[in-house]
Tab-separated table of C-alpha atoms in Angstrom:
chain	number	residue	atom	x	y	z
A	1	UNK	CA	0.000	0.000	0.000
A	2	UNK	CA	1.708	3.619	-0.810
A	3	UNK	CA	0.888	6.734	1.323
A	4	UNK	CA	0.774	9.701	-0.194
A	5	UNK	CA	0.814	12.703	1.764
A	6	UNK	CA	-0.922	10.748	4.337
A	7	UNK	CA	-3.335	9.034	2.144
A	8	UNK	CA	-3.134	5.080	1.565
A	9	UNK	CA	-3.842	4.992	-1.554
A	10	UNK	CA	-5.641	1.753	-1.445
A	11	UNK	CA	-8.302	2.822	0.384
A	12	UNK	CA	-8.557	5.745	-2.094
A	13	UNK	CA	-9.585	3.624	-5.357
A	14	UNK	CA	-11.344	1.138	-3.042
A	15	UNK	CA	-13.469	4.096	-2.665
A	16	UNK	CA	-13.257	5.484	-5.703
A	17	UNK	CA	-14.174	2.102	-7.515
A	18	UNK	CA	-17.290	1.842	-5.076
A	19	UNK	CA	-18.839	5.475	-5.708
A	20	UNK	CA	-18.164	4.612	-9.723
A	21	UNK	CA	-20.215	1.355	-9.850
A	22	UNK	CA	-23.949	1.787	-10.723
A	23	UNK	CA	-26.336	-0.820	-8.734
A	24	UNK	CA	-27.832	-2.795	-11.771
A	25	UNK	CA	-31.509	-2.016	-13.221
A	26	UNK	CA	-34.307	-5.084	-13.685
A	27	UNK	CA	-36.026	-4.154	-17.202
A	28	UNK	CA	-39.485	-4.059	-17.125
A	29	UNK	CA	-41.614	-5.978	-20.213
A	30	UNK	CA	-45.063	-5.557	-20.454
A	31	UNK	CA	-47.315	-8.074	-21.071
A	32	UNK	CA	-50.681	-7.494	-23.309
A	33	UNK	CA	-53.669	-8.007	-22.044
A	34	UNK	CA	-55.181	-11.465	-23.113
A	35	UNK	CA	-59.324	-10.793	-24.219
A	36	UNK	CA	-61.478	-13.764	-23.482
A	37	UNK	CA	-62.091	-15.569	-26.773
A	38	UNK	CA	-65.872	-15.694	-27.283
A	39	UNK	CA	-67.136	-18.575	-29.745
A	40	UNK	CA	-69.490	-17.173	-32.275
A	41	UNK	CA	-72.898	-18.241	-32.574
A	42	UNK	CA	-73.894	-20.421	-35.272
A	43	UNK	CA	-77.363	-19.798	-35.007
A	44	UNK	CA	-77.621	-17.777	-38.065
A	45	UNK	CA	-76.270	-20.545	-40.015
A	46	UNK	CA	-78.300	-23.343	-38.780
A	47	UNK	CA	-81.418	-20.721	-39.976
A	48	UNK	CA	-80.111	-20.094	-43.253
A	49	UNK	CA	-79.663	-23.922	-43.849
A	50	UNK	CA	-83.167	-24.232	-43.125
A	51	UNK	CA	-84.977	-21.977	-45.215
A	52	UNK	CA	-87.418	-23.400	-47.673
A	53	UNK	CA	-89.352	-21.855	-50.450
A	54	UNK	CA	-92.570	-22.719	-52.386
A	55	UNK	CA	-95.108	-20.570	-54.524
A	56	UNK	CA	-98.350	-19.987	-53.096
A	57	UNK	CA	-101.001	-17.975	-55.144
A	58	UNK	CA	-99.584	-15.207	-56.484
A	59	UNK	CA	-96.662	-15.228	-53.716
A	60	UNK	CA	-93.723	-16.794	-52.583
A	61	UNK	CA	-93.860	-18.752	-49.032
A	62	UNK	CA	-90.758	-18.936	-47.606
A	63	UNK	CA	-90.362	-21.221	-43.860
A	64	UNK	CA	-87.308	-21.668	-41.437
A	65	UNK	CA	-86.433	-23.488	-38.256
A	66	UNK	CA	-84.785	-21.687	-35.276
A	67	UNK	CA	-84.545	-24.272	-33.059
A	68	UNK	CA	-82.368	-22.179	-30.253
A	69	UNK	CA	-85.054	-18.788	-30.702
A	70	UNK	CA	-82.392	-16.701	-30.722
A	71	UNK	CA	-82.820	-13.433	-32.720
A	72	UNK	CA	-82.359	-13.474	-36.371
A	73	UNK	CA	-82.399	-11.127	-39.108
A	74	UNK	CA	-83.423	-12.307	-42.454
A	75	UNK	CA	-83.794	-9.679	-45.223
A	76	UNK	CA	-85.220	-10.889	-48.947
A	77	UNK	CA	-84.196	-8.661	-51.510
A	78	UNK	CA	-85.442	-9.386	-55.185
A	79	UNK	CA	-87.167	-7.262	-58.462
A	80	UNK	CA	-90.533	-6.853	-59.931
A	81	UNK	CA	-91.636	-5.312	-62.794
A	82	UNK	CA	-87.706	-3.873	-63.410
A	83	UNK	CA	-88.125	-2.313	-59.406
A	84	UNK	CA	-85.923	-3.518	-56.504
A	85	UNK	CA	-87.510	-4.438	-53.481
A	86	UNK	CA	-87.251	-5.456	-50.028
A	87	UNK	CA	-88.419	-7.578	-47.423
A	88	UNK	CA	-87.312	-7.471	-43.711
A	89	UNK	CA	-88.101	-9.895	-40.898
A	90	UNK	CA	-86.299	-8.416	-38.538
A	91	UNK	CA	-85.193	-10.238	-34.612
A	92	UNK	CA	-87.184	-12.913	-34.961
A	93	UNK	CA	-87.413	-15.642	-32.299
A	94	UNK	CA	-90.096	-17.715	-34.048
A	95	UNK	CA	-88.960	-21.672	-33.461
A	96	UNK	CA	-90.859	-21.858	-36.773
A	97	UNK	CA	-90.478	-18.470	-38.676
A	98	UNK	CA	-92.915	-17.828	-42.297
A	99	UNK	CA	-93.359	-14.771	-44.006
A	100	UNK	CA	-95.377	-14.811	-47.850
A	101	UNK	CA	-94.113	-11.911	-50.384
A	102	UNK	CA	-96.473	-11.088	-53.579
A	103	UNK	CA	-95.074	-12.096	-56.251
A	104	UNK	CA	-97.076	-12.187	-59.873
A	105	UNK	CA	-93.638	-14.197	-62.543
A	106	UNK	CA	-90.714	-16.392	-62.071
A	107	UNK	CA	-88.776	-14.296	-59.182
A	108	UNK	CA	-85.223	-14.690	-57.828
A	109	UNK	CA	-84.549	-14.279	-54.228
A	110	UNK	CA	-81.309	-12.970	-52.319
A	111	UNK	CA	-81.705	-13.880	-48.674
A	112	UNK	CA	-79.407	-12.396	-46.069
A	113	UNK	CA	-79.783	-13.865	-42.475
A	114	UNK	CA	-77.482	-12.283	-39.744
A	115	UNK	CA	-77.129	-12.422	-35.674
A	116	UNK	CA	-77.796	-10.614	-33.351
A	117	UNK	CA	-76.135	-7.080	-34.425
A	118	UNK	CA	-75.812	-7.542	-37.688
A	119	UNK	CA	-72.254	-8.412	-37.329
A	120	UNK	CA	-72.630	-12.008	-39.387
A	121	UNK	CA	-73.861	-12.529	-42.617
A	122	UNK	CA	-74.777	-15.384	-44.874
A	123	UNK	CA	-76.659	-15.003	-47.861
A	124	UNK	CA	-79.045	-17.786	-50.135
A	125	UNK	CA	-80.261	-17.399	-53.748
A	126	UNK	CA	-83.676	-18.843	-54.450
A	127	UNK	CA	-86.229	-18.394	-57.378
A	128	UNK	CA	-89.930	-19.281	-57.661
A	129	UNK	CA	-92.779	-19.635	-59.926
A	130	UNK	CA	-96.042	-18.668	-58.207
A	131	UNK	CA	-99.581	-19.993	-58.762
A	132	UNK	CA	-100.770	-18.060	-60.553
A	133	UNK	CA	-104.615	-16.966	-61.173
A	134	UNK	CA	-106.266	-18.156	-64.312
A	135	UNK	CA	-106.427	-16.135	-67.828
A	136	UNK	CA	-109.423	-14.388	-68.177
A	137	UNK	CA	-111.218	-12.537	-70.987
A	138	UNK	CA	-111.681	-8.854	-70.321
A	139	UNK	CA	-114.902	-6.927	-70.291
A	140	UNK	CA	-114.620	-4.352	-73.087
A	141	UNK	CA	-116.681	-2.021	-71.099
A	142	UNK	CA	-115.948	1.601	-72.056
A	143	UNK	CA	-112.943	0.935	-74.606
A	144	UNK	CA	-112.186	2.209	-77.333
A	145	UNK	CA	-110.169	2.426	-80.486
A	146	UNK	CA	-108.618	4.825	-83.245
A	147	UNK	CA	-107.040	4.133	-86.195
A	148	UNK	CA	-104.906	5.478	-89.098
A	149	UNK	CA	-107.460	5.636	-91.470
A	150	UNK	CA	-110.704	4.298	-91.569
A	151	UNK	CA	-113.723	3.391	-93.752
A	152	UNK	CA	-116.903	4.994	-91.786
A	153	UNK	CA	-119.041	7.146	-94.298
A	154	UNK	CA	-122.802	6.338	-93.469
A	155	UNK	CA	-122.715	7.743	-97.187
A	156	UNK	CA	-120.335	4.533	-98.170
A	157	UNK	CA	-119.555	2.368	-94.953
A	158	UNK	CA	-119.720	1.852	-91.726
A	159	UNK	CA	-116.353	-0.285	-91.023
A	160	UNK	CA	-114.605	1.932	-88.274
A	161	UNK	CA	-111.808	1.203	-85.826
A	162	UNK	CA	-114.800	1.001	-83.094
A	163	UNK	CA	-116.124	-2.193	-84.727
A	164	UNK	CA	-113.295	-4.016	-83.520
A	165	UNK	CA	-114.022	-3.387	-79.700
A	166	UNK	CA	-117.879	-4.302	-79.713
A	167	UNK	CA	-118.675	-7.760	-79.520
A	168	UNK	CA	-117.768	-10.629	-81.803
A	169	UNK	CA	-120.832	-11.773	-82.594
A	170	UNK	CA	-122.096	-7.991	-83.392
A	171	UNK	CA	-123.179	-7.928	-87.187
A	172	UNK	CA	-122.181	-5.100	-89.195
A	173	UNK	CA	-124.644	-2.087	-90.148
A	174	UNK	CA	-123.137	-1.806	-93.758
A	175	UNK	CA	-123.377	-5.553	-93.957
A	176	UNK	CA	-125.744	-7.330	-91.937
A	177	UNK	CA	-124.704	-10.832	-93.296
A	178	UNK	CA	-121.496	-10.106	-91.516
A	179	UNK	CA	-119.499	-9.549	-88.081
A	180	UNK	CA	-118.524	-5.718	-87.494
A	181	UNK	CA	-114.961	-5.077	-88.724
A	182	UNK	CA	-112.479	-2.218	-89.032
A	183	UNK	CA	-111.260	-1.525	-92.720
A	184	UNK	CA	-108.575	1.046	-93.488
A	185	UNK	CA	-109.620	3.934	-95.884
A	186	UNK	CA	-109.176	2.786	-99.520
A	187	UNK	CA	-110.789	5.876	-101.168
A	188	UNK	CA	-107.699	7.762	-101.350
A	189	UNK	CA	-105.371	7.599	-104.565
A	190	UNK	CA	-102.471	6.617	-104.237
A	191	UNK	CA	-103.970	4.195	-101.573
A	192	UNK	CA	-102.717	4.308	-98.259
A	193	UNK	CA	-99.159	2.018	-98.017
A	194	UNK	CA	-98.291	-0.341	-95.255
A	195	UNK	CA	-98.253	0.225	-92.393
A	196	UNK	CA	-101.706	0.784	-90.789
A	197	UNK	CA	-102.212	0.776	-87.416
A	198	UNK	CA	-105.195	0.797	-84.479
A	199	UNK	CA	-104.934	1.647	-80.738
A	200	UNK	CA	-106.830	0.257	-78.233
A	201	UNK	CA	-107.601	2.161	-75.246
A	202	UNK	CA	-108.538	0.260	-72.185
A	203	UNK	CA	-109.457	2.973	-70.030
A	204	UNK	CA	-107.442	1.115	-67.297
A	205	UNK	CA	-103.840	0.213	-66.828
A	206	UNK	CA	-103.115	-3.307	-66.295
A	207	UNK	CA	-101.174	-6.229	-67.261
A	208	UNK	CA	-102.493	-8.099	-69.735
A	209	UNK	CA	-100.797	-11.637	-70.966
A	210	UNK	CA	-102.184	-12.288	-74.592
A	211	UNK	CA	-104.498	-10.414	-77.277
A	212	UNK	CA	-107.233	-12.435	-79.602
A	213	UNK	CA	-107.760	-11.327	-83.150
A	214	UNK	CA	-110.272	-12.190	-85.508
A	215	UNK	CA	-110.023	-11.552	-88.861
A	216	UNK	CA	-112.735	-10.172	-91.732
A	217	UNK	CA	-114.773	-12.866	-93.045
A	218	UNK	CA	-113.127	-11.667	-96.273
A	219	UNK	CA	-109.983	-13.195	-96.272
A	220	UNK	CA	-108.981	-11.282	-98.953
A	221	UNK	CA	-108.898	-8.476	-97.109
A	222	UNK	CA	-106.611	-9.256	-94.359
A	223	UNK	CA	-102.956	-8.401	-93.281
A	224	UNK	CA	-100.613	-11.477	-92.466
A	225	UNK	CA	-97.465	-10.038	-90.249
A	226	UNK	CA	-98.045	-7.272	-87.780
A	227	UNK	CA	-96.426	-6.125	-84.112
A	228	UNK	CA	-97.964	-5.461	-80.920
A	229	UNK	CA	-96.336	-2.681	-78.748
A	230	UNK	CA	-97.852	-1.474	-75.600
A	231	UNK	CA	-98.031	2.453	-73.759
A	232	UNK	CA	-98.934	3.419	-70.129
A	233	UNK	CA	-99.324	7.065	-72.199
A	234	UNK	CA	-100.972	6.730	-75.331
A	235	UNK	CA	-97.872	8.237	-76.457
A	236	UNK	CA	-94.457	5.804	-75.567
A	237	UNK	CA	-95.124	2.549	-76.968
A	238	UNK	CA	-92.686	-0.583	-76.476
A	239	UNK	CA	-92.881	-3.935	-77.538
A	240	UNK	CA	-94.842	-6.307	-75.769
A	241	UNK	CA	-94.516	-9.363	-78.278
A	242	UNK	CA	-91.465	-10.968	-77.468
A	243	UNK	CA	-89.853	-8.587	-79.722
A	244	UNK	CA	-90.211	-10.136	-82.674
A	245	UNK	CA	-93.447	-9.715	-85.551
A	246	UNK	CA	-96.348	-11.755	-85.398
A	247	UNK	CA	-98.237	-13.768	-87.725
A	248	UNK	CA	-101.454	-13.639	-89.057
A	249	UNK	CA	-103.710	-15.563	-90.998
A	250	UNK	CA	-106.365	-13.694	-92.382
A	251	UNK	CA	-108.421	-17.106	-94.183
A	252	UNK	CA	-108.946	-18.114	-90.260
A	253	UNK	CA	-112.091	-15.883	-88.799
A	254	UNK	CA	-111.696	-18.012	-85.472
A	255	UNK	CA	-110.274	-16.151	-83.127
A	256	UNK	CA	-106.218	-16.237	-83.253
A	257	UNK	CA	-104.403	-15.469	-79.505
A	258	UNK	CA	-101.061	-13.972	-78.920
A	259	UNK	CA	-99.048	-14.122	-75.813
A	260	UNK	CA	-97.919	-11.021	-74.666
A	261	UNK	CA	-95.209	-9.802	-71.781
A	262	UNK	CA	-95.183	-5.732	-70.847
A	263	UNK	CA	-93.075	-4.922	-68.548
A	264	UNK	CA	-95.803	-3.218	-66.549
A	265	UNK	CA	-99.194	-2.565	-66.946
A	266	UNK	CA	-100.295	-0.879	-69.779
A	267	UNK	CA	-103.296	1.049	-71.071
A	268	UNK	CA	-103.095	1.208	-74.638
A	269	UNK	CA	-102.553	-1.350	-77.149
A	270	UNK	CA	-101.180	-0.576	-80.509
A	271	UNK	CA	-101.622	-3.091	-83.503
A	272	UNK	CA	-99.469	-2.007	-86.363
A	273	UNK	CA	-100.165	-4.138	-89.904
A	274	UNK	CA	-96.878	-4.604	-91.811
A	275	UNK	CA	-97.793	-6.729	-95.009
A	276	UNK	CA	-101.224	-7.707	-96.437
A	277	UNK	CA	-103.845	-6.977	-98.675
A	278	UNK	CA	-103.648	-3.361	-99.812
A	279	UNK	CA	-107.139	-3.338	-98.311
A	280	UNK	CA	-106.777	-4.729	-94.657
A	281	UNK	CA	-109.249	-5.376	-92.254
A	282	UNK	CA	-109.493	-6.436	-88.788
A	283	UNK	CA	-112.776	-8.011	-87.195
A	284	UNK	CA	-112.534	-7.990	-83.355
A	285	UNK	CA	-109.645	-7.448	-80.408
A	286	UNK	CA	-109.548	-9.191	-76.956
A	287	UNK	CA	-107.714	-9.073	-74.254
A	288	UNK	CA	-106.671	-11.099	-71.017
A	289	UNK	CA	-105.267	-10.905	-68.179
A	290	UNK	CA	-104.943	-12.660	-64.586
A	291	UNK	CA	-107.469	-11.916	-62.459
């Protein structure tokens, strides 16, 4: 040990090495917090699985099981007449849940069923055909009917567009021997060309599903291709045929039905004559419809 000016110097760095050293730190790691782990409820899928569909009259029936009644959403989503709708059954704890939608054509279903919240979400397809309601002839009550020209002269005859909307069996005034029948005007030189046409008003908009036409007892005087559009307006007509031209047989005086789709219901029916005699006629219209 040296002593320096009456210092050991030992003792010194002892000291020293002691007031250097630093007392040693524990590190502190934090642990996250571990959330319970909660299951989730199958419920909504045992519903789903369930669902069954069948067509009623005019209507889709659809039936589930929810054995466990706990809450379920179901929501049917599907189009008619070109408009998206919606259907909600909303918490239900039925063990055996229904609910019948209107439905009038072949309709397509998306089904969404979810828990409790919302948070889960399964979704079916389905389509149906409903029963529907037999075809029916319409009462021509109140209708009427214009055309582009017309034969209706008490001074020559009296074969107007009208004629066609009486009924059949009505005998003409001009020709008593004969059923009432519309005849375009063939006084005119040059005769009027192809095409002719009629509208029928129906004073009433509604969907309609085919058209009967009987023809002149002349069948010499009768068109053989035509169209068949359809107008909520009297003024926008579309095609209600299938989109493509009908045919006609004008040596048949039977009545001759045409199936027809519009879109929606329509009031006015427009028959436009594309090749025929240059003299066409028309004897009677009908109409039917569901109801």
């Amino acid at each position: 040990m040296i002593k320096i000016k009456g210092i050991y110097t030992g003792v010194l760095l002892i000291a020293l090495f002691t007031a250097c050293k630093k007392n040693p730190v524990t590190p502190v790691v934090e642990t996250p917090e571990v959330s319970a782990v909660v299951p989730e409820d199958p419920n909504y899928q045992t519903v789903a699985a369930s669902i069954e569909i069948s067509p009623v009259l005019e209507g889709a029936k659809f039936v589930w099981v929810n054995a466990s009644k706990k809450a379920v959403t179901l929501k049917f989503k599907y189009t008619i007449d070109g408009i998206n709708k919606e259907t909600l059954v909303d918490n239900n704890v039925a063990a055996n849940g229904t609910v019948t939608i209107p439905i009038f054509e072949l309709t397509n279903f998306s089904i969404a069923i979810s828990n409790t919240g919302g948070k889960v979400l399964t979704t079916r397809l389905m389509g149906v055909l409903p029963v529907q309601k037999p075809e029916a002839k319409l009462a021509k009550t109140g209708w009427t009917a214009t055309a582009s020209s017309e034969i209706n002269n008490p001074d020559e005859e009296l074969n107007g567009a009208m004629n066609i909307v009486d009924a059949v069996d009505l005998k003409s005034i001009t020709n008593p021997s004969a059923p009432s029948f519309w005849q375009s005007d063939y006084n005119l030189d040059p005769i009027y060309p192809y095409p002719h046409w009629l509208i029928v008003d129906l004073k009433q908009a509604i969907k309609i599903t085919k058209v009967g036409l009987n023809a002149h007892n002349d069948g010499n005087q009768g068109f053989t291709q035509f169209k068949l559009e359809g107008s909520v307006d009297g003024i926008g007509f579309t095609n209600i045929g299938g989109g493509t031209d009908k045919t006609f047989n004008p040596k048949i005086t039977t009545e001759q039905l045409f199936a027809v789709s519009p879109a929606t219901a329509i009031r006015y029916v427009k028959i436009t004559l594309l090749l025929g005699s240059p003299y066409p006629c028309l004897g009677n219209f009908e109409a039917y419809a569901r109801q």
